Coordinates of C-alpha atoms and ligand atoms in Angstrom, one line a residue:
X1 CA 35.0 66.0 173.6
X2 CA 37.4 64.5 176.1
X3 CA 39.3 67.1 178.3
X4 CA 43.2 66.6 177.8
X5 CA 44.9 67.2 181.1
X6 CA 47.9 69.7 180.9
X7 CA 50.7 69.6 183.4
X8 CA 53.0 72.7 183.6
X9 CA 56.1 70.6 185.4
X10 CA 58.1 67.7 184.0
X11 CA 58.3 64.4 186.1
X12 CA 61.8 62.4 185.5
X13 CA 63.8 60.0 187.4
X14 CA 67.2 60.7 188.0
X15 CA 69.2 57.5 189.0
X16 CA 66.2 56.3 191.0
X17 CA 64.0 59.8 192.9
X18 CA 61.4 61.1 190.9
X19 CA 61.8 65.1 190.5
X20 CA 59.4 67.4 189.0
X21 CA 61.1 70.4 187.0
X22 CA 59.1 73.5 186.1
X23 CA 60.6 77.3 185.4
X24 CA 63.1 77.7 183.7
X25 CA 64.7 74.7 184.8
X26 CA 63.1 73.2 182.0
X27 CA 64.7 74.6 179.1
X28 CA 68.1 74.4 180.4
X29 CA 70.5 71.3 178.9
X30 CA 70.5 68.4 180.7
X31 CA 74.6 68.3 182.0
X32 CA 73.5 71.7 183.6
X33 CA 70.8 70.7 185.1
X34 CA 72.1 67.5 186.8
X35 CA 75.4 69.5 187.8
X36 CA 74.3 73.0 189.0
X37 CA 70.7 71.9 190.1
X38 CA 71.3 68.5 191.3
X39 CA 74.8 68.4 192.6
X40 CA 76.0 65.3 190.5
X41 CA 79.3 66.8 188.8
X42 CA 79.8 63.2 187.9
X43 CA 78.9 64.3 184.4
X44 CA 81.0 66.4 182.5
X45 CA 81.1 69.2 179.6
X46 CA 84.1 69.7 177.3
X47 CA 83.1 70.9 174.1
X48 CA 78.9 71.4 174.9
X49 CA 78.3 70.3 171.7
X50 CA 77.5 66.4 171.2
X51 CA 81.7 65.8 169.8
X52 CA 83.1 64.1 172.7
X53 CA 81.0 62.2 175.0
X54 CA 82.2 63.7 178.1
X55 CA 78.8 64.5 179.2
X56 CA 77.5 61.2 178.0
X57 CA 74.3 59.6 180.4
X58 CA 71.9 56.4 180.0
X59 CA 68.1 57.4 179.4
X60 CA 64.9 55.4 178.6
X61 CA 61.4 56.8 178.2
X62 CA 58.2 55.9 179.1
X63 CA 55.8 55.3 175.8
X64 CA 52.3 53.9 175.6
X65 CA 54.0 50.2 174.6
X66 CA 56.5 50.5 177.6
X67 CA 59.7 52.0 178.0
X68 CA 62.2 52.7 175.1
X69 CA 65.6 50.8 175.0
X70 CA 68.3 52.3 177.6
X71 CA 70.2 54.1 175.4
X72 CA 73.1 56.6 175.9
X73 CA 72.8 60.2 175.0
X74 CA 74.5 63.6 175.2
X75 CA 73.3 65.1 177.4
X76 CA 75.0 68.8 177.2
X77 CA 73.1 69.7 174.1
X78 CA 70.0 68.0 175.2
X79 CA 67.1 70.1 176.8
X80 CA 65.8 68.6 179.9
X81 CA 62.3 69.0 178.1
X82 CA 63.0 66.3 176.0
X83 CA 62.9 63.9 179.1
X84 CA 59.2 63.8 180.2
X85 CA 58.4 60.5 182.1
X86 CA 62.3 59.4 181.3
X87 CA 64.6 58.0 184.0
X88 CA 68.5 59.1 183.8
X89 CA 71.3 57.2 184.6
X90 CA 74.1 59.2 185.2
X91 CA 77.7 57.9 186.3
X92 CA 76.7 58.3 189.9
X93 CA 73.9 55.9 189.5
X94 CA 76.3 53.2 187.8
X95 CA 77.2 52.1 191.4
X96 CA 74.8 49.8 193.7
X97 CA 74.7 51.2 196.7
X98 CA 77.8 51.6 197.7
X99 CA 80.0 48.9 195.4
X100 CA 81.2 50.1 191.7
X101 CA 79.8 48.3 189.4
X102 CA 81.5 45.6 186.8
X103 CA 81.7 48.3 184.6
X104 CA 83.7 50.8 186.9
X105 CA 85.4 47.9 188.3
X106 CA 87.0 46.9 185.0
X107 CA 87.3 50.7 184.0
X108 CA 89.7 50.7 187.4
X109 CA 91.3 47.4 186.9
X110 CA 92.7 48.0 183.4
X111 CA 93.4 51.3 184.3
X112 CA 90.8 53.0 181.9
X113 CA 90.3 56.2 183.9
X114 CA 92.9 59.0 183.4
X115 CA 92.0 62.0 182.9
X116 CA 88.6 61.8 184.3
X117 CA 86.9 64.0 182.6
X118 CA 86.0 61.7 180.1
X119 CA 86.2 58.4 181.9
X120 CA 82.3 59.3 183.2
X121 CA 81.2 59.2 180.0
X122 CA 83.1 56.3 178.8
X123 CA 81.3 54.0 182.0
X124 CA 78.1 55.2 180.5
X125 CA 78.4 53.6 177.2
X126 CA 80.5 50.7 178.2
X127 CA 76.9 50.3 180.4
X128 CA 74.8 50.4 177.2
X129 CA 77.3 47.7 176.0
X130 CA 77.1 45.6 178.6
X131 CA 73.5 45.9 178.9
X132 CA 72.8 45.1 175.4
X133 CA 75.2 42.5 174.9
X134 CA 73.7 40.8 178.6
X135 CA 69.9 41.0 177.2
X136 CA 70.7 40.3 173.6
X137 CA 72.7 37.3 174.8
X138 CA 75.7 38.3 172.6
X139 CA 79.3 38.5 173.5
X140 CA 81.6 41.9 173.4
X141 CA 83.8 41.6 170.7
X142 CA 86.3 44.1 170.4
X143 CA 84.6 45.5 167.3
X144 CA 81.2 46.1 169.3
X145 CA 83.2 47.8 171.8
X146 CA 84.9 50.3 169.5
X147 CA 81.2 51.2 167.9
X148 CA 80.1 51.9 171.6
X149 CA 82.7 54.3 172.3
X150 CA 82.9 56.0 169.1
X151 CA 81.4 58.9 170.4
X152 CA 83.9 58.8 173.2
X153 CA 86.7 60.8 172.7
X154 CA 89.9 60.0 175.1
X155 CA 92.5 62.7 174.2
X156 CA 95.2 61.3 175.7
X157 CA 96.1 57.7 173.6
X158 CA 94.4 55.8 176.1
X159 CA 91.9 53.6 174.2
X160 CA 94.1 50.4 175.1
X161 CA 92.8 50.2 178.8
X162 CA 89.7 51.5 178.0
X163 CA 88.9 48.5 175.3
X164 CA 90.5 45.9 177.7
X165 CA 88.4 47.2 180.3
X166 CA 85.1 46.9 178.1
X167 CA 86.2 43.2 176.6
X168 CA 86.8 42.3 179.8
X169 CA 84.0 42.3 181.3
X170 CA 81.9 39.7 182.8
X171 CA 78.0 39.8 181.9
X172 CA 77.0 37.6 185.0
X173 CA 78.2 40.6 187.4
X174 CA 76.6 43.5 185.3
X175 CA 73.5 43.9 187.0
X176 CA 70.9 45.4 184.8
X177 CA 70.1 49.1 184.8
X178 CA 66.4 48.2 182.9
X179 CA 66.0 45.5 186.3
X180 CA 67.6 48.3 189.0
X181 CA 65.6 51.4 187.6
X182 CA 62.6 50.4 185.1
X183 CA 60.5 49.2 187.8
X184 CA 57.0 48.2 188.2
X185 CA 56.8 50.9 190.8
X186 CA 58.5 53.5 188.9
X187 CA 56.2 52.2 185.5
X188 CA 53.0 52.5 187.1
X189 CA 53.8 55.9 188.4
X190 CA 54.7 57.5 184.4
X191 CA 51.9 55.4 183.4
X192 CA 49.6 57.6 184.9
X193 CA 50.8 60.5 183.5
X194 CA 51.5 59.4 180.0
X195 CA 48.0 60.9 178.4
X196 CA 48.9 64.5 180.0
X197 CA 50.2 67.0 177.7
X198 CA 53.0 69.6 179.2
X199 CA 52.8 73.4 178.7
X200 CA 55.6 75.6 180.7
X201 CA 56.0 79.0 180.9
X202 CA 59.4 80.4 181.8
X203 CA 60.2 83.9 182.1
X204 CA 61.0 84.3 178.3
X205 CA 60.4 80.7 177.0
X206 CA 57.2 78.9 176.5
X207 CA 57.1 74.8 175.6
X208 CA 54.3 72.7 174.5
X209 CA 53.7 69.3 174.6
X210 CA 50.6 68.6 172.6
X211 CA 49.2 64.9 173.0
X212 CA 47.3 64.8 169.5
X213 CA 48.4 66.4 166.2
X214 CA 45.3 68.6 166.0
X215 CA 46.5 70.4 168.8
X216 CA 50.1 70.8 167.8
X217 CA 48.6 72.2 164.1
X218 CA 46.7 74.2 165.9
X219 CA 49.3 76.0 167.7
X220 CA 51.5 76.4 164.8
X221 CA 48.5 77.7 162.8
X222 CA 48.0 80.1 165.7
X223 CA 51.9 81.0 166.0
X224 CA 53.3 80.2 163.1
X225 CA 57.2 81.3 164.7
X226 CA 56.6 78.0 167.4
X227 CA 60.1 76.1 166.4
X228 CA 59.4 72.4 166.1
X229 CA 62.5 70.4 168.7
X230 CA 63.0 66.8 167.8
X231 CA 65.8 65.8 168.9
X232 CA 68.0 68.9 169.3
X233 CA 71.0 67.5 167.8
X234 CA 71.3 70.2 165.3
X235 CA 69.2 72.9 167.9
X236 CA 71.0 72.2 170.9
X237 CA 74.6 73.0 169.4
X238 CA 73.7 76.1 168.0
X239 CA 71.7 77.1 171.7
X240 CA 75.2 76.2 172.9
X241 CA 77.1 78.3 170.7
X242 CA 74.7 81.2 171.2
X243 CA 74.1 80.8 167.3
X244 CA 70.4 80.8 168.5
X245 CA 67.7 81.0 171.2
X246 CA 64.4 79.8 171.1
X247 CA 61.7 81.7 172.6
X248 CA 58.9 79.5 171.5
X249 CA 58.9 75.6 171.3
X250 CA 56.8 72.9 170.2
X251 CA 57.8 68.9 170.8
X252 CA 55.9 66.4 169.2
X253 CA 57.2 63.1 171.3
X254 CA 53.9 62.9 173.6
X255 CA 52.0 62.3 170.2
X256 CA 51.7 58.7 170.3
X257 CA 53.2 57.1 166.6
X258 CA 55.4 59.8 166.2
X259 CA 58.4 57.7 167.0
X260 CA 57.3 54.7 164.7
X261 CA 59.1 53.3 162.0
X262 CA 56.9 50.7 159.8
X263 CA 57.6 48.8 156.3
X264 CA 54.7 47.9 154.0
X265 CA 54.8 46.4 150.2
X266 CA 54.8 50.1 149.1
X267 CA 57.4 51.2 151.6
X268 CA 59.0 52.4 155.0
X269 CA 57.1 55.4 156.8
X270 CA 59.1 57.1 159.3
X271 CA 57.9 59.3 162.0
X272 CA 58.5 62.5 163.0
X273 CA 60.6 61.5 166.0
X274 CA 62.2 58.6 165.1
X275 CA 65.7 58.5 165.7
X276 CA 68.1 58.1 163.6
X277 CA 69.0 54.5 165.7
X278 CA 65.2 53.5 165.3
X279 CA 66.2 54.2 161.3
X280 CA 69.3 52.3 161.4
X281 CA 68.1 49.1 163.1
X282 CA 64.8 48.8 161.0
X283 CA 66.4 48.8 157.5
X284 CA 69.6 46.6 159.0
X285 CA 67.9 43.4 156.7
X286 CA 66.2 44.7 153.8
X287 CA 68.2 48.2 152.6
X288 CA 72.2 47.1 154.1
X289 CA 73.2 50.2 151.7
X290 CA 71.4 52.7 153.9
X291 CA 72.1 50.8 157.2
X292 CA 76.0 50.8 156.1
X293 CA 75.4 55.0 155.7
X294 CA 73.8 55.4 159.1
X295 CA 76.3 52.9 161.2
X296 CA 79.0 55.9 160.1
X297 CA 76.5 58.7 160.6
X298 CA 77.5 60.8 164.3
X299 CA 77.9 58.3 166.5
X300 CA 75.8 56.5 168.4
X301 CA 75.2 59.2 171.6
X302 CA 73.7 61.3 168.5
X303 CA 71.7 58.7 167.0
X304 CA 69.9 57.6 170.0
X305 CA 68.7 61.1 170.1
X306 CA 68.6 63.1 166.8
X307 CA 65.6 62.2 164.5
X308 CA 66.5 61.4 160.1
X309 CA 63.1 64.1 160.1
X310 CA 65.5 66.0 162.0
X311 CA 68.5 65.6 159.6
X312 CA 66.4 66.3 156.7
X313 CA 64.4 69.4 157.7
X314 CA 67.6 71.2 159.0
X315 CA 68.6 70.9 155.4
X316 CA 72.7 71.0 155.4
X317 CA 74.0 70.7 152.3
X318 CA 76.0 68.0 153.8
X319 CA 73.3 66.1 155.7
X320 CA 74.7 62.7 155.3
X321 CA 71.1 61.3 155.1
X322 CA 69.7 63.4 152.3
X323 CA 71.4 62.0 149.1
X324 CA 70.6 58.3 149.7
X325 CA 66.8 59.3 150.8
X326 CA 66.7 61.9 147.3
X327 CA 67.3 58.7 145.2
X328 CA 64.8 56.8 146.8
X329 CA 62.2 59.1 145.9
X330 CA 61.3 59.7 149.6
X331 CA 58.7 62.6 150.3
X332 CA 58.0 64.3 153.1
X333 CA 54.8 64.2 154.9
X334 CA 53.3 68.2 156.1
X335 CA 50.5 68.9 157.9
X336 CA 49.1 72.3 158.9
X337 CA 45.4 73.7 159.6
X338 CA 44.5 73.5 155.8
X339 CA 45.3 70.2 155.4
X340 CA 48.3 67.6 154.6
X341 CA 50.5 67.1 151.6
X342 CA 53.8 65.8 150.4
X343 CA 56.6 67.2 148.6
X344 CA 59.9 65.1 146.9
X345 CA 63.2 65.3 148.5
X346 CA 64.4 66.7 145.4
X347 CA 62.0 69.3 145.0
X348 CA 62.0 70.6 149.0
X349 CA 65.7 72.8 149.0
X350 CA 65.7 75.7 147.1
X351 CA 68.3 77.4 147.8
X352 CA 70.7 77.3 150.9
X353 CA 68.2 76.6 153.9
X354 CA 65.4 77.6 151.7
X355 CA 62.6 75.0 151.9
X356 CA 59.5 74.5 150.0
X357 CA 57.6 74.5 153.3
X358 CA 55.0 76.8 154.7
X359 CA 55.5 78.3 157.9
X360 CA 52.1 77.2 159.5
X361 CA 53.4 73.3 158.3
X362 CA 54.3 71.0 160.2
X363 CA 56.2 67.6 159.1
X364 CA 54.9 64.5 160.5
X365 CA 56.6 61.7 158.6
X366 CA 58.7 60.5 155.7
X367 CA 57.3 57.7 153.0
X368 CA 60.6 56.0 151.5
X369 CA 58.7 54.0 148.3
X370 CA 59.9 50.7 147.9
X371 CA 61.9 49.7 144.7
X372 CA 61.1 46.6 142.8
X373 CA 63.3 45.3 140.5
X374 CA 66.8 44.8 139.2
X375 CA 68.5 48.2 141.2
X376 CA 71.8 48.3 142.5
X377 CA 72.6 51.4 145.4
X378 CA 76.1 53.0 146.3
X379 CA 76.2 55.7 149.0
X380 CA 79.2 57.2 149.9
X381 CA 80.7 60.1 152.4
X382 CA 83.9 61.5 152.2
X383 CA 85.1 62.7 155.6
X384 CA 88.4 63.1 156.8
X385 CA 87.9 59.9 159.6
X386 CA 85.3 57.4 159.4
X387 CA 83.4 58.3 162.6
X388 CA 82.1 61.1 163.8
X389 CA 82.9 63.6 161.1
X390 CA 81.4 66.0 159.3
X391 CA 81.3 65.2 155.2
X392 CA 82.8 67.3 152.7
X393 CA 80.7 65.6 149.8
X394 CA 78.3 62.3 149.9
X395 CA 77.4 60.9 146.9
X396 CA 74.2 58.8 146.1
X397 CA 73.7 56.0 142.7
X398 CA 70.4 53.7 142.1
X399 CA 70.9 52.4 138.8
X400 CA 68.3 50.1 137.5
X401 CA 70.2 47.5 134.9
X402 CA 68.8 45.4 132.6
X403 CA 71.6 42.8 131.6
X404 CA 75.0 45.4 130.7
X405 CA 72.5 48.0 130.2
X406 CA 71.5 50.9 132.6
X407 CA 67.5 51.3 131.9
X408 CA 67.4 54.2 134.7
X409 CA 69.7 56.2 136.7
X410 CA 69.1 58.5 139.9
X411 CA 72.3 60.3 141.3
X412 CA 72.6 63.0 144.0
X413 CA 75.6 64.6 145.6
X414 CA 75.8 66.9 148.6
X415 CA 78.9 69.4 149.7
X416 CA 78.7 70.3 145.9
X417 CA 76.9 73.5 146.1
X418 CA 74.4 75.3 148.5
X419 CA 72.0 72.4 148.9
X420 CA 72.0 68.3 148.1
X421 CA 71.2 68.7 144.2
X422 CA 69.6 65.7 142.3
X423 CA 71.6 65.4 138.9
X424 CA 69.5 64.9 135.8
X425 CA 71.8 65.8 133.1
X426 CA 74.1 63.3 134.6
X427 CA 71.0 60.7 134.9
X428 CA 70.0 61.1 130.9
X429 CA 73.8 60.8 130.4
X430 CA 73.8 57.5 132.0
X431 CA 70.3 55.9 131.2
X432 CA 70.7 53.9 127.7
X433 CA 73.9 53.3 128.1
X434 CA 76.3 49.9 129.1
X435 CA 77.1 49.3 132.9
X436 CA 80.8 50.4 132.2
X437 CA 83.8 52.0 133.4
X438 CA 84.1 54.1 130.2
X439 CA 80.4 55.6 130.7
X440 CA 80.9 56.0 134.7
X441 CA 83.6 58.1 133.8
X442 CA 82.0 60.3 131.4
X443 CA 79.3 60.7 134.0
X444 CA 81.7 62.1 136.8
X445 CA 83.3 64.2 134.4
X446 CA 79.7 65.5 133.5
X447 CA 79.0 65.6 137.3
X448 CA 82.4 67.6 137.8
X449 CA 81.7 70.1 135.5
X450 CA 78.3 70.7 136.5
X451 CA 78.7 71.7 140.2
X452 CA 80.3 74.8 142.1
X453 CA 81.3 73.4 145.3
X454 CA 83.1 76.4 148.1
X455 CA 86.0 75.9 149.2
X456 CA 86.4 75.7 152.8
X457 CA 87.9 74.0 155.9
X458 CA 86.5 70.5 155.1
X459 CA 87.8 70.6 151.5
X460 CA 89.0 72.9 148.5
X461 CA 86.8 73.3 145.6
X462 CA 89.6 71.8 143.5
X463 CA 89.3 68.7 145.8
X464 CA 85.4 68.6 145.5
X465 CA 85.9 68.4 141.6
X466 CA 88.5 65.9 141.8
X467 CA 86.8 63.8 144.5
X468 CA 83.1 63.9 142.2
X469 CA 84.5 62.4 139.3
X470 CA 86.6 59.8 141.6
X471 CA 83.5 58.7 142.9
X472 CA 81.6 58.0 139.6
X473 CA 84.4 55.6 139.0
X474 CA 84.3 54.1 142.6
X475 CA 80.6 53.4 142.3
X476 CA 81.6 51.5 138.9
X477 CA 83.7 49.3 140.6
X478 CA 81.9 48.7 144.0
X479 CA 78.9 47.9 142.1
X480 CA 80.3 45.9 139.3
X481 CA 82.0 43.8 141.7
X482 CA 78.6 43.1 143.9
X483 CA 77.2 42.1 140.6
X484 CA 80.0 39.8 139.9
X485 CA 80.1 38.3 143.1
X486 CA 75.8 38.2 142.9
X487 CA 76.3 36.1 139.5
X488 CA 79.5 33.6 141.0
X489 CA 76.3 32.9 144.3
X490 CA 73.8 32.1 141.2
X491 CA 76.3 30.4 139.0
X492 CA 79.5 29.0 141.0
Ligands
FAD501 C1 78.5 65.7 167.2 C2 77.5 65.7 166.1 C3 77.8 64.9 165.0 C4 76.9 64.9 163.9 N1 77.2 64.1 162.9 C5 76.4 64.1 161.8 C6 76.7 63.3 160.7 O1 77.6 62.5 160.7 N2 75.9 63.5 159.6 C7 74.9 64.4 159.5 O2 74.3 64.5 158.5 N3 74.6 65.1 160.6 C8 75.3 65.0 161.7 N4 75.0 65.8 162.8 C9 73.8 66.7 162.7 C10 72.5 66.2 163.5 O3 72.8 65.2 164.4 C11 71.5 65.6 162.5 O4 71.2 66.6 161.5 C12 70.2 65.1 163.2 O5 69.6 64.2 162.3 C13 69.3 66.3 163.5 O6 68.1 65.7 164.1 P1 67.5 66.3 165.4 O7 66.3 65.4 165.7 O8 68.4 66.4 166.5 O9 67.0 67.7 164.9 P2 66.7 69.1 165.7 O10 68.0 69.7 166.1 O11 65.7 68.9 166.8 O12 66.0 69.9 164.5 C14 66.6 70.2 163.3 C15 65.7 71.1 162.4 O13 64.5 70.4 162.0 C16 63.4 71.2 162.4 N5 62.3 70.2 162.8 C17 62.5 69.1 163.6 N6 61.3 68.4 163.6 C18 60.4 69.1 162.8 C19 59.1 68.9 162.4 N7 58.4 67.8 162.8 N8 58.5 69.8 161.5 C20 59.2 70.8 161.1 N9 60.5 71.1 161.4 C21 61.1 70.3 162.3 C22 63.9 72.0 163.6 O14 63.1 73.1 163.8 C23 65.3 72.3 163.2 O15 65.3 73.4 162.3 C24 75.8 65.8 163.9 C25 75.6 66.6 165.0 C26 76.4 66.6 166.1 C27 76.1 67.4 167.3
FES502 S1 80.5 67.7 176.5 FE1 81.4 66.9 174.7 S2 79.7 65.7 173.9 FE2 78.8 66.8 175.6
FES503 S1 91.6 58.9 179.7 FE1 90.5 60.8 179.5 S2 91.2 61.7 177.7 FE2 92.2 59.8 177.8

């Protein structure tokens, strides 16, 4: 049996040094740690939990097929134990030596900076732009710009300068973070460490790191109360909020394949630890529905490091991602010590945060099955703004037509009761029946008078009602006019 080497520090790279962390250093989020510990107040908190971007900071991570995009984060609700062999770019390490970058340049020649308190986290996205739009070879539109900052709050009407400063500015003087900081020196180093697990002991805290899923089922099976971290989206604002601590904590990123994301004829398997950007960019071509869903899901700070395991398993009945994946039949993958087996979406919440899962399990993927046919999808999420807000009720149709006639019908709706419900009444009511307005109506009138949504500060109940049976007749017209236009491409 090959020994598997356990270190009891982490290794990162912060703008360019290597550190090791250990203690309870470890467990603390990230803004802390790079203000109080290292001295680089550069980074900000203002609301410590993922809403504004303040605290926003550039990371990548070293996996066994090389390091993972440079991608922005928040870093005031992310543990430092989730960045292992990962090298931070904070706003301090945006400057070469000692010239601003483009980035800061522009940020100071449009007058984009303030306040300051959440310029810093501004620079770092407008770096993700500019670093994806100078190794894509794309331009920066206005419209990429806005969907870089839209985790990026500026209180103070100030978005003008800010999007001049990131449409101005020029590619061939943005030198590139991967080039200044992912370097062969810096690989070579992680690479060496990459097959170590991590275990750390803190004074009330213990982490592991397992490297293979035995060892990680083991534990659990052993402990059952280990919490499973993904991405700490959900976690970390509750740490924050003292809404919880965790004592004992399990990560599953050093198993290699956790993060994957792959299609076959049958369909998409998602890991553990894929994030919810993986998600987004994989299904881009072949499911535009669900990509449409995720590009208005958080923003793009919390994508790039919360997991769709992640949105699943914390089990909101307003988890933007559940309805869509409950029509689609997806199942989740468990493991534990007594072996592996799946369970349907629409079979896993039983009552408010009550899951058909067994403490000892473990999830360790999600199988979407692929649809083959005639279907047509509509997702929708009512919010009070398009970005960065919390639903009040999402909504979910596949309909499977066969000329004017619905042959099969899956709805689900979510902020309608204590968990995302699957509707089978409302299914049978629409299955048999013509593709029309007058049977979408009955259905949402069906729908409405099925449900007993809360009233609360998102929405009344009355609202809820309303808004379900308003939605039945929105996913008439939005899918009768994608039809239409599908039949005028065919026959013009
Ligand atoms: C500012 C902000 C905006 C947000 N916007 C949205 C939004 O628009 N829509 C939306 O739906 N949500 C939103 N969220 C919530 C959150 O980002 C998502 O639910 C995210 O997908 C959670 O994933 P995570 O990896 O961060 O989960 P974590 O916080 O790490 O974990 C969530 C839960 O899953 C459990 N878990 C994780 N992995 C496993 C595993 N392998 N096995 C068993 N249990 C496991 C954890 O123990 C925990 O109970 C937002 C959050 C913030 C802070
Ligand atoms: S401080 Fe507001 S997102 Fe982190
Ligand atoms: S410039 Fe900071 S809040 Fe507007």
């Amino acid at each position: 049996m090959t020994q598997i080497t356990k270190r009891n520090h982490l290794i990162v790279n912060v703008n360019g040094e290597n550190i090791q962390i250990s203690g309870d250093e470890a467990f603390q989020p990230l803004a802390q740690f790079l203000r109080n510990t290292l001295h680089k107040p550069g980074t900000k908190v203002v609301c410590a939990e993922g809403d504004c971007g303040a605290c926003s900071v550039v990371t990548s991570t070293l996996r066994a097929d090389g390091w993972t995009p440079l991608r922005t984060i928040n870093s005031c609700i992310a543990p430092v134990y989730l960045f292992d062999l990962s090298c931070i770019v904070t706003v301090e390490g945006m400057k070469d030596a000692e010239e601003l970058s483009e980035v800061q340049n522009k940020m100071r020649d449009f007058h984009g900076g303030q306040c300051g308190f959440c310029t810093p986290g501004m620079v770092c996205s407008m770096a993700q732009l500019a670093e994806d739009c100078k190794t894509s070879g794309s331009a920066i539109t206005e419209k990429k710009a806005r969907n870089y900052l839209t985790g990026n709050l500026c209180r103070c009407t100030g978005y003008e300068p800010i999007l001049k400063a990131a449409t101005h500015l020029d590619l061939n003087k943005w030198q590139l973070l991967s080039e200044r900081y992912l370097t062969t020196d810096l690989t070579s180093k992680f690479k060496s460490h990459l097959s170590e697990g991590v275990e750390i002991q803190s004074e009330n805290k213990k982490l592991s790191m397992p490297t293979v899923l035995t060892e990680a089922l083991r534990i659990k099976s052993v402990n059952p109360a280990v919490r499973l971290v993904a991405g700490a989206t959900d976690l970390g604002v509750l740490i924050n909020k003292a809404k919880t601590s965790l004592q004992e904590i399990m990560v599953l990123n050093k198993i290699p394949g956790t993060q994957n994301v792959s299609g076959s004829a049958s369909g998409i398997l998602i890991g553990a630890m894929a994030t919810l950007t993986d998600v987004e960019n994989f299904v881009k071509s072949d499911h535009p529905e669900l990509k449409r869903l995720l590009h208005i899901f958080a923003s793009p700070q919390i994508k790039n490091q919360g997991t769709l395991l992640g949105n699943i398993l914390n089990g909101s009945p307003i988890g933007d991602s559940i309805p869509p994946l409950m029509t689609l039949d997806a199942e989740i993958q468990f493991q534990s010590v007594r072996g592996a087996r799946s369970v349907k979406l629409s079979e896993y919440y039983k009552a408010y945060k009550v899951f058909d899962k067994a403490e000892d399990e473990i999830a360790t993927g999600l199988f979407v099955p692929a649809l083959v046919g005639n279907y047509v999808h509509r997702y929708f999420k009512v919010s009070l703004r398009k970005d960065l807000d919390i639903s009040a009720v999402t909504f979910a149709a596949v309909l499977k037509l066969d000329g004017g006639t619905i042959t099969e019908a899956r709805i689900s709706m979510g902020g309608v009761g204590p968990t995302v419900v699957r509707m089978p009444q409302v299914e049978s009511l629409l299955t048999g029946h013509s593709f029309s307005e007058k049977t979408f109506t009955a259905a949402g009138s069906l729908a409405s008078s099925l449900i007993k949504p809360l009233s609360d500060l998102r929405a009344s109940s009355e609202y809820r009602h309303l808004v379900t049976e308003n939605l039945f007749k929105k996913c008439f017209h939005e899918m009768d006019t994608e039809m239409n236009s599908k039949m005028e491409a065919v026959c013009p």
